[in-house]
Amino acid sequence: NNNVWASDWRAKTNGGSGSDGSGLNLYPNKYTRYDIGGNGYETGNNKTIYDPDTQQVLTIYEDNDDWTTRVSACDVMSSTGFKTSQEVKNDNPDSYTRLCIDYDTVTNRAVIMYRCNSVVYARTLTWNSSNNNFDLGTEVTIYDGTCGSFAVKCVDAGVVALMYKYHDVDDFACKIGTLNTSNGNISLGAESQLSEDNNNGSGG
């Protein structure tokens, strides 16, 4: 879909609500919807989070035009609006992969998870206002193998839970990641199993 909406952030803008669309106009004639596709990107899967430190909407998504995983930012409190998209992974993302993003308010960094060629990766990102781009932490491998669902959850303590489901069994596993406050790199703990209960393969 060339005009996919990543999200609708009218409730977070000046002078508007989530229903009347009278807030700040981030994209011409689109009220305050965050329109990635309208900026020339043919987008596939996407996931969005709000960054309270820079007051921006951060999105991870697949660019179906050149088959890369990308991130972008959109300023919801000024007329600056959409920021230039930035490449995360120059590789063909797995079809219909579950892209994930969450935000840690202690280190002021977002954490993303994505999958390429049956390998699940994670890394941090933070917005650099001096060059209007993201500073990316070192990419780490979370799970090397065919994987079903996965998710990242920040607990606002400088650590994140990186969860994933094995493809051939119904159990979830988890690794705890500690975020480096200086360079944003993730130090991974040992793998732990979340549950031995059968989830019927539906994930979560």
Backbone as a ProteinNet text record, in pm:
[ID]
protein_1_A
[PRIMARY]
NNNVWASDWRAKTNGGSGSDGSGLNLYPNKYTRYDIGGNGYETGNNKTIYDPDTQQVLTIYEDNDDWTTRVSACDVMSSTGFKTSQEVKNDNPDSYTRLCIDYDTVTNRAVIMYRCNSVVYARTLTWNSSNNNFDLGTEVTIYDGTCGSFAVKCVDAGVVALMYKYHDVDDFACKIGTLNTSNGNISLGAESQLSEDNNNGSGG
[TERTIARY]
84.8	0	88.5	80.1	168.4	132	15.8	-27.6	-69	9.8	-24.2	-6.8	-99.1	-84.7	-8.4	100.6	169.1	86.9	27.9	-57.3	-125.2	-217.7	-287.4	-263.8	-190.3	-146	-214.4	-338.3	-407.2	-419.1	-436.5	-456.4	-331.1	-216.1	-90.9	-46.2	-124.1	-82.4	-146.2	-95.8	-148.4	-286	-380.7	-509.2	-604	-577.9	-665.8	-695.3	-789.1	-822.7	-812.7	-833	-823.7	-941.3	-1045.2	-1164.6	-1192.6	-1151.5	-1191.1	-1086	-962.9	-861	-820.5	-840.6	-808.1	-670	-593.4	-459.8	-363.3	-235.7	-132.8	-129.2	-112.7	-114	27.6	58.3	193	215.3	109.4	123.1	6.1	27.3	-77.1	-207.6	-316	-451.8	-473.1	-383.2	-396.8	-414.9	-450	-460.4	-328.4	-331.4	-205.1	-168.5	-221	-181	-37.8	29.8	171	174.7	190.9	179.6	318.2	364.3	493.8	486.7	382	370.1	365.2	302.6	292.3	424.7	527.9	660.8	747.3	687	759.5	810.8	761.9	806.3	692.1	717.8	618.6	635	545.8	567.9	491.7	554.7	491.3	453.9	504.2	475.4	537.4	471.3	525.8	479.2	556.7	522.2	570.5	489	514.9	516.5	602	609.5	629.8	589.5	608.8	733.3	819	940.2	909.5	892.5	854.4	967.4	1090.8	1204.4	1220.1	1200.8	1210.6	1073.3	966.4	829.3	811.1	858.5	846.8	783.8	721.5	673.1	782	823.3	927.1	862	900.1	840.1	947.5	932.7	1013.4	921.9	972.1	886.5	969.9	901.7	962.8	939.3	1045.3	1032.3	1023.1	903.3	881.6	942.6	984.5	1041.2	1183.6	1266.5	1403.5	1431.9	1326.4	1336.8	1440.8	1422.2	1506.6	1418.4	1477	1412.4	1459.3	1364.6	1397.7	1329.6	1381.1	1318	1300	1199.7	1176.8	1121.2	1122.1	1069.5	975.6	879.5	786.9	762.5	789	771.9	623.7	565.2	422	391.3	492.8	468.5	511.8	545.6	579.8	541.6	563.3	529.2	640.1	746.4	858.6	812.8	734	673.1	771.5	752.5	826	975	1056.6	1201.3	1247.3	1361.5	1413.5	1425.1	1382.3	1390.4	1535.4	1565.8	1702.8	1704.4	1800.5	1812.5	1864.8	1804.1	1849.3	1918.6	1856.2	1909.8	1897.8	2012.6	2013.7	2008.6	1892.2	1873.7	1724.2	1687	1546.5	1480.6	1390	1324.3	1232.1	1217.9	1128.6	986.8	916.5	781.2	692.4	618.6	523.5	589.7	713.5	782.4	719.1	728.6	676.9	786.4	769.3	862.7	820	916.4	884.1	968.2	908.6	980	920.5	1007.5	962.5	1062	1029.9	1112	1145.1	1274.6	1322.9	1348.4	1275.8	1286.3	1405.6	1474.8	1593.7	1714.1	1734.6	1847.1	1805.3	1675.8	1622.2	1654.9	1633	1659.6	1543.1	1518.1	1423.8	1499.2	1429	1485.9	1398.6	1460.7	1387	1427.8	1332	1357.8	1304.5	1376.3	1337.2	1399.2	1348.5	1394.6	1431.9	1548.7	1594.2	1658	1618.4	1675.3	1672	1556.8	1530.3	1620	1674.9	1752.8	1686.5	1666.7	1605	1714.9	1708.2	1807.7	1743.4	1828.2	1783.5	1894.9	1856.7	1952.7	1877.8	1952	1890.6	1901.9	1820.5	1833.6	1791.3	1855.4	1819.4	1831.6	1743.5	1742.9	1853.5	1932.2	2040.5	1996.8	1962.9	1909.9	2016.6	2144.8	2251.1	2265.3	2233.8	2243.5	2111.4	2003.3	1870.7	1872.2	1929.7	1937.5	1940	1926.6	1933.1	2076.4	2114	2234.9	2194	2251.9	2215	2318.2	2270	2358.3	2399.8	2495.4	2543.5	2434.1	2417.8	2319.2	2361.5	2267.2	2294.3	2195.9	2242.9	2157.5	2084.2	1951.3	1869.5	1846.2	1812.2	1788.1	1821.6	1907	1948.5	1877.9	1768	1690.2	1548.3	1473.4	1335.9	1256.5	1189.3	1123.6	983.2	892	755.7	744.8	659.1	637.6	754.1	773	869.9	827.3	881.2	841	949.6	956.9	1048.7	965.8	1003.9	933.7	1034	1028.3	1112.7	1041.3	1118.3	1060.1	1105.4	1161.6	1204.3	1302.1	1398.1	1501.8	1636.9	1649.3	1774	1789.7	1681.8	1684.8	1560.6	1570.2	1458.1	1441.9	1318.8	1289.6	1273.9	1351.9	1349.7	1293.7	1168.6	1095.8	1076.3	1076.4	1058.8	1006.8	943.1	885	954.6	998.9	1057.5	952.8	999.3	906.2	849.1	929.6	888.1	827.6	821.9	757.4	669.5	587.2	490.7	532.7	657.7	702.6	776.5	767.7	839.9	969.6	1070.7	1197.1	1220.7	1314.4	1339	1485.5	1539.2	1670.4	1654.8	1720.9	1719.3	1837.3	1809.2	1913.5	1936.6	2060.5	2097.6	2151.1	2099.3	2133.7	2250.8	2352.8	2468.1	2429.5	2444.4	2399.4	2487.2	2611.4	2701.4	2692.6	2683.8	2683.4	2557.3	2468.6	2343.2	2350.8	2465.6	2476.4	2399.6	2358.4	2279.8	2366.7	2375.2	2442.9	2336.9	2349.1	2246.3	2276	2170.9	2180.2	2152.7	2158.6	2133.8	1986.3	1961.4	1823.8	1749.8	1626.7	1538.2	1407.2	1344.7	1216.6	1106.6	1011.4	904.7	799	764.9	656.5	669.3	626.3	621.2	480.8	388.4	250.1	234.9	152.1	125.2	37.9	82.6	2.6	-65.3	-72.2	-138.4	-79.5	46.4	115.8	70.8	-12.3	-67.4	23.7	120.5	211.1	144.2	210.6	151.1	234.9
-118.6	0	123.7	205	320.8	434.7	427.3	536.6	483.4	394.5	335.7	439.5	438.4	523.2	443.9	499.1	432.8	446.2	562	582.3	717.7	744	871	930.6	1040.7	1098.3	1232	1248.1	1374.4	1411.6	1313.9	1342.9	1400.1	1384.9	1431.9	1566.7	1624.8	1749.2	1870	1986.9	2110.3	2143.2	2170.1	2223.8	2126.3	1998.5	1902.4	1784.7	1704.4	1582.6	1466	1347.7	1229.6	1212.7	1296.5	1276	1388.5	1513.1	1622.7	1659.5	1612.6	1636.4	1782.3	1862.3	2004	2036.2	1936.5	1957.4	2002.6	2001.9	2050	1967.6	2032.6	1967.4	1923.2	1795	1744.8	1709.9	1683.3	1648.7	1712.4	1779.9	1859.8	1783.5	1841.4	1790	1652.1	1612.8	1482.1	1496.8	1616.5	1643.3	1607.9	1527.1	1496.5	1349.2	1285.6	1146.8	1141	1036.8	1017.4	932.1	994.3	927.2	896.3	773.5	734.3	722.4	654.1	628.4	755.2	861.1	985.7	1056.9	1009.9	1068.1	990.7	904.2	835.4	698.1	641.3	509	409.8	301.7	195.6	102.9	114.2	49.6	-80.7	-172.6	-297.7	-296.3	-393.4	-399.3	-279.6	-232.9	-121.7	-127	-65.7	-57	77.2	141.4	278.7	292.2	382.7	413.2	563.6	615.6	758.3	777.5	870	905.5	1031	1018.7	1134.8	1235	1193.5	1283.6	1383.9	1337.9	1428.3	1466.3	1410.1	1435.7	1403.4	1284.5	1237.8	1099.5	1069.3	935.5	861.5	745.5	664.5	541.5	510.6	397	310.4	179.3	82.1	18.3	3.5	-49.7	-113.1	-191.9	-249.7	-157.2	-128.4	-55.2	-158.7	-176.3	-280.1	-246.2	-121.3	-80.8	-133.8	-117	-167.8	-277.8	-327.7	-441.1	-419.1	-314.5	-288.4	-263.2	-282.4	-243.1	-102.2	-11	128.9	183.9	297.8	369.2	515.2	579.1	720.5	786	918.7	995.5	1102.6	1140.6	1246.6	1332.6	1460.7	1554.8	1587.7	1555.4	1576.9	1708	1784.2	1907	2032.3	2020.2	2136.5	2106.1	2200.5	2180.2	2112	2068.9	2003.3	1875.7	1797.7	1679.7	1568	1502.1	1381.2	1408.8	1320.1	1328	1222.2	1241.3	1149.8	1008.5	912.1	772.6	724.6	629.4	580	427.8	374.1	228.9	164.8	52.3	-27.1	-153.4	-220.9	-348.2	-352.4	-361.4	-367.8	-513.4	-572.8	-712.6	-734.1	-836.1	-864.1	-910.9	-831.3	-876.6	-993.6	-1081.2	-1194.9	-1145.2	-1209.3	-1167.3	-1169.5	-1062.5	-1050.4	-1068	-1026.3	-1038	-945.7	-981.1	-896.9	-799.3	-673.5	-569.3	-516.5	-491.9	-450	-329.7	-243.3	-128.7	-93.2	-55.6	-5.6	100.3	171.3	285	277	298	297.1	440.8	486.5	625.5	650.4	545.7	563.5	599.6	525.2	553.1	641.8	672.2	754.9	697.2	566.5	497.5	406.8	398	298.9	168.9	57.6	-73.5	-137.4	-184.5	-245.3	-390.9	-472.9	-611.5	-631	-711.3	-736.1	-867.9	-922.4	-1053.9	-1048.4	-1102.5	-1115.1	-1251.9	-1320.2	-1451.3	-1545.6	-1546.6	-1637.1	-1611.6	-1492	-1453.9	-1331.8	-1337	-1226.1	-1138.6	-1009	-913.3	-809.2	-739.2	-625.1	-522	-396.2	-289.1	-167.8	-74.2	47.7	159.3	260.7	381.7	501.6	613.5	737.9	850.8	950.1	1059.7	1158.4	1193.7	1290.2	1420.8	1520.1	1645.3	1728.4	1698.9	1776.6	1745.5	1620.9	1585.7	1533.3	1543.7	1499.6	1357.5	1268.4	1128.9	1044.9	913.1	822.7	777.5	768.4	697.3	554	458.9	317.7	244.1	165.2	78.6	-40.7	-117.7	-235	-340.7	-398	-503.3	-630.6	-692.4	-818	-923.2	-1047	-1158.6	-1211.9	-1212.7	-1264	-1413.7	-1454.8	-1597	-1627.9	-1725.5	-1767.1	-1896.7	-1885.1	-2002.1	-1960.1	-2050.4	-2019.7	-1987.2	-1873	-1821.4	-1777.5	-1797.6	-1749	-1606.5	-1582.6	-1448.3	-1403	-1271	-1215.8	-1075.6	-1027.7	-897.2	-843.7	-709.2	-644.1	-562.4	-565.6	-489.6	-421.8	-287.6	-211.4	-197.1	-197.7	-182.8	-53.3	39	170.4	160.5	70.6	53.5	27.7	61.7	35.4	-108	-186	-325.3	-351.6	-451.6	-488.9	-640.2	-684.2	-825.9	-850.2	-942.6	-977.4	-1118.9	-1130.2	-1257.5	-1310.9	-1442.2	-1504.1	-1645.5	-1695.6	-1829.1	-1916.2	-2032	-2127.6	-2169.6	-2193.3	-2228	-2368.6	-2462.4	-2602.1	-2645.5	-2557	-2587.1	-2468.1	-2486.5	-2383.4	-2298.5	-2307.6	-2234.2	-2106.7	-2007.5	-1882.8	-1885.5	-1818.7	-1799.5	-1650.4	-1613.9	-1472.5	-1451.2	-1340.6	-1294	-1152.4	-1124.7	-991.7	-912.5	-792.9	-707.6	-586.8	-560.6	-441.7	-337.2	-214.1	-109	-26.8	-11.2	71.6	218.4	296.9	436.6	525.2	484	569.3	544.4	418.2	389.8	317.3	283	221.4	74.9	10.8	-130.8	-215.4	-333.1	-423.9	-539.8	-561.8	-679	-783.6	-900.9	-1004	-1100.3	-1134.4	-1238.7	-1374.3	-1477.4	-1612.8	-1630.5	-1725.7	-1754.9	-1823.5	-1782.2	-1845.5	-1880.9	-1987.3	-2026.5	-1961.8	-1898.3	-1827.6	-1922.1	-2022.3	-2111.2	-2243	-2347.5	-2477.1	-2509.2	-2414.1	-2436.4	-2424.6	-2506.3	-2503.2	-2382.7	-2296.5	-2179.9	-2198	-2324.3	-2358.3	-2288.2	-2243.8	-2186.4	-2046.9	-1984.7	-1854.6	-1739.5	-1761.2	-1653.4	-1550.9	-1431.7	-1329.5	-1204
0	0	0	-102.5	-114.3	-20.8	40.9	127.7	264.8	318	448.3	558.9	654.7	772	877.6	928.7	1038.8	1165.5	1185.3	1301.7	1291	1379.7	1384.9	1523	1525.8	1653.5	1681.7	1638.9	1658.4	1806.6	1892.4	2034.1	2099.7	2036.1	2094.5	2038.5	1948.4	1886.7	1953.9	1923.4	1980.6	1924.1	2011.7	1969.6	1905.7	1914.3	1850	1939.8	1900.6	1973.2	1877.8	1930.3	1846.8	1753.2	1769.1	1688	1589.1	1620.5	1532.7	1428.5	1444.5	1343.6	1328.9	1434	1423.4	1479.3	1505.8	1558.4	1450.7	1484.6	1393.6	1265.6	1154	1023.4	987.9	1009.7	984.5	838.5	766.4	624.8	551.1	440.3	377.2	356.6	407.5	390	451.7	539.4	603.4	754.2	799.3	941.1	1008.1	1113.6	1179.3	1164.7	1065.8	1043.7	993.3	1035.7	1002.2	876.3	762	633.5	578.1	597.6	542.8	390.9	344.5	202.1	119.1	173.4	100.7	84.1	152.6	139.5	41.6	-37.8	-143.1	-105.7	6.3	48.6	36	-33.7	-45.9	73.5	168.1	297.2	311.9	382.8	418.6	565.4	640.3	782.6	853.1	958.8	1035.3	1179.9	1266.1	1408.4	1460.5	1542.4	1583.4	1735	1784.5	1927.6	1944.2	2058.7	2086.4	2172.2	2130.4	2203.6	2286	2419.1	2500.5	2519.1	2495.9	2516.7	2403.1	2280.1	2165.5	2111.3	2171.2	2127.9	1980	1943.9	1806.7	1803.3	1692.2	1664.2	1587.7	1637.7	1574.2	1512.9	1390.8	1320.1	1257	1274.5	1201.7	1098	975.7	870.7	759.9	677.4	559.1	440.5	367.6	242	130.8	78.2	-22.2	-157.4	-174.4	-302.2	-318.7	-215.2	-225.3	-123.1	-54.9	34.8	144.1	219.2	335.1	456.2	573.5	698.1	731.4	761.1	780	905	952.4	1062.5	1021	1077.1	1049.9	1175	1175.6	1287.5	1234.2	1317.6	1281.1	1404.3	1392	1502.4	1517.5	1631.8	1651.3	1722.7	1762.6	1837.6	1762.6	1636.6	1555.1	1411.8	1324.8	1184.3	1107	1176.5	1109.6	1039.7	1111.3	1052.1	1021.9	908.8	871.9	855.5	914.3	898.9	798.3	740.4	639.7	694.4	615.1	653.3	653.9	741.9	755.5	750.7	680	665.9	793.2	831.2	945.1	897.3	800.8	752.2	600.9	533.1	388.2	345.5	365.9	333	316.8	244.1	220.8	349.6	408.1	530.4	501.6	600.8	583.2	558.3	466.7	434	557.5	576.5	686.3	821.7	831.7	959.3	1061.4	1186.7	1293.8	1334.4	1297.3	1338.5	1474.3	1563.5	1698.7	1739.4	1822.2	1876.3	2011.8	2106.4	2235.6	2281.3	2390.5	2430.1	2578.3	2610	2748.3	2793.3	2895.4	2939	3030.9	3072.7	3156.4	3070.1	2962.7	2872.5	2754.9	2745.6	2637.1	2499.4	2487.7	2362.1	2325.1	2195.4	2146.2	2119.7	2130	2099.5	1992.6	1885.2	1775	1759	1713	1674.7	1533.4	1454.4	1317.1	1273.3	1163.2	1118	971.7	938.4	800	782.2	675.8	645.1	764.7	833.1	945.7	1066.5	1077.8	1195.4	1258.9	1390.4	1461.9	1522.1	1493.8	1540.6	1631.8	1707.6	1786.8	1791.2	1808	1828	1883.6	1937	1988.5	1885.8	1903.8	1823.9	1907.4	1881.3	1948.1	1848	1859.9	1764.1	1796	1695.1	1709.7	1643.1	1725.8	1671.7	1600.8	1625.6	1561.6	1413.3	1375.2	1232.7	1176.2	1257	1213.3	1159.3	1238	1201.5	1328.1	1310.4	1423.9	1449.4	1575.9	1615.9	1647.2	1574.7	1589.7	1673.4	1768.6	1843.5	1759.8	1809.6	1736.8	1727.7	1609.5	1588.4	1661.4	1734.2	1804.4	1755.4	1751.3	1711.8	1833.6	1825.2	1935.3	1919	1797.8	1773.6	1628	1606.9	1473.6	1439.2	1369.7	1333	1300.5	1240.1	1204.7	1329.5	1326.2	1445.9	1411	1504.1	1486.7	1536.4	1630.8	1683.7	1770	1778.8	1872.2	1911.9	2025	2077.1	2168.4	2178.8	2271.2	2369.4	2496.3	2597.5	2689.7	2693.4	2785.4	2919.1	3025.7	3159.4	3224.6	3144.2	3191	3307.5	3292.2	3394.5	3329.9	3201.6	3131.6	3087.2	3097.7	3052	2968.4	2880.9	2795.3	2795.7	2774	2754.8	2605.8	2552.2	2409.6	2399	2356.5	2359.3	2218.3	2204.7	2073.7	2090.5	1985.6	1987.5	1885.2	1929.6	1836.2	1733.4	1611.6	1504.8	1523	1571.9	1574.2	1707.7	1806	1933.5	1970.8	2074.8	2110	2228.7	2270.1	2387.5	2349.7	2437.3	2420.3	2499.8	2446.1	2516.1	2531.1	2618.7	2645	2679	2631.6	2673.5	2728.3	2839.1	2897.7	2841.1	2791.2	2737.3	2825	2860.1	2936.2	2839.9	2850.3	2755.7	2807.1	2723.8	2758.4	2742.3	2848.8	2844.7	2757.2	2729.5	2651.9	2502.2	2460.6	2317	2269.8	2362.1	2322.4	2288.1	2305.8	2274.4	2375.4	2331.4	2414.4	2459.3	2590.8	2646.1	2678.1	2616.3	2629	2742.7	2816.8	2916.8	2855.2	2937	2888.4	2853.3	2764.4	2725.8	2839.2	2860.4	2957.9	2889.4	2936	2880.3	2961.6	2892.9	2962.1	3015.7	2937	2977.8	2905.7	2970.5	2905.7	2859.2	2873.1	2833.5	2682.2	2625.8	2483.1	2451.8	2357.6	2320.2	2185.6	2140.5	2016.4	1895.2	1908.5	1795.7	1757.8	1839.6	1801.2	1835.5	1920.6	1957.2	2044.9	2059.5	2144.7	2136.9
[MASK]
++++++++++++++++++++++++++++++++++++++++++++++++++++++++++++++++++++++++++++++++++++++++++++++++++++++++++++++++++++++++++++++++++++++++++++++++++++++++++++++++++++++++++++++++++++++++++++++++++++++++++++

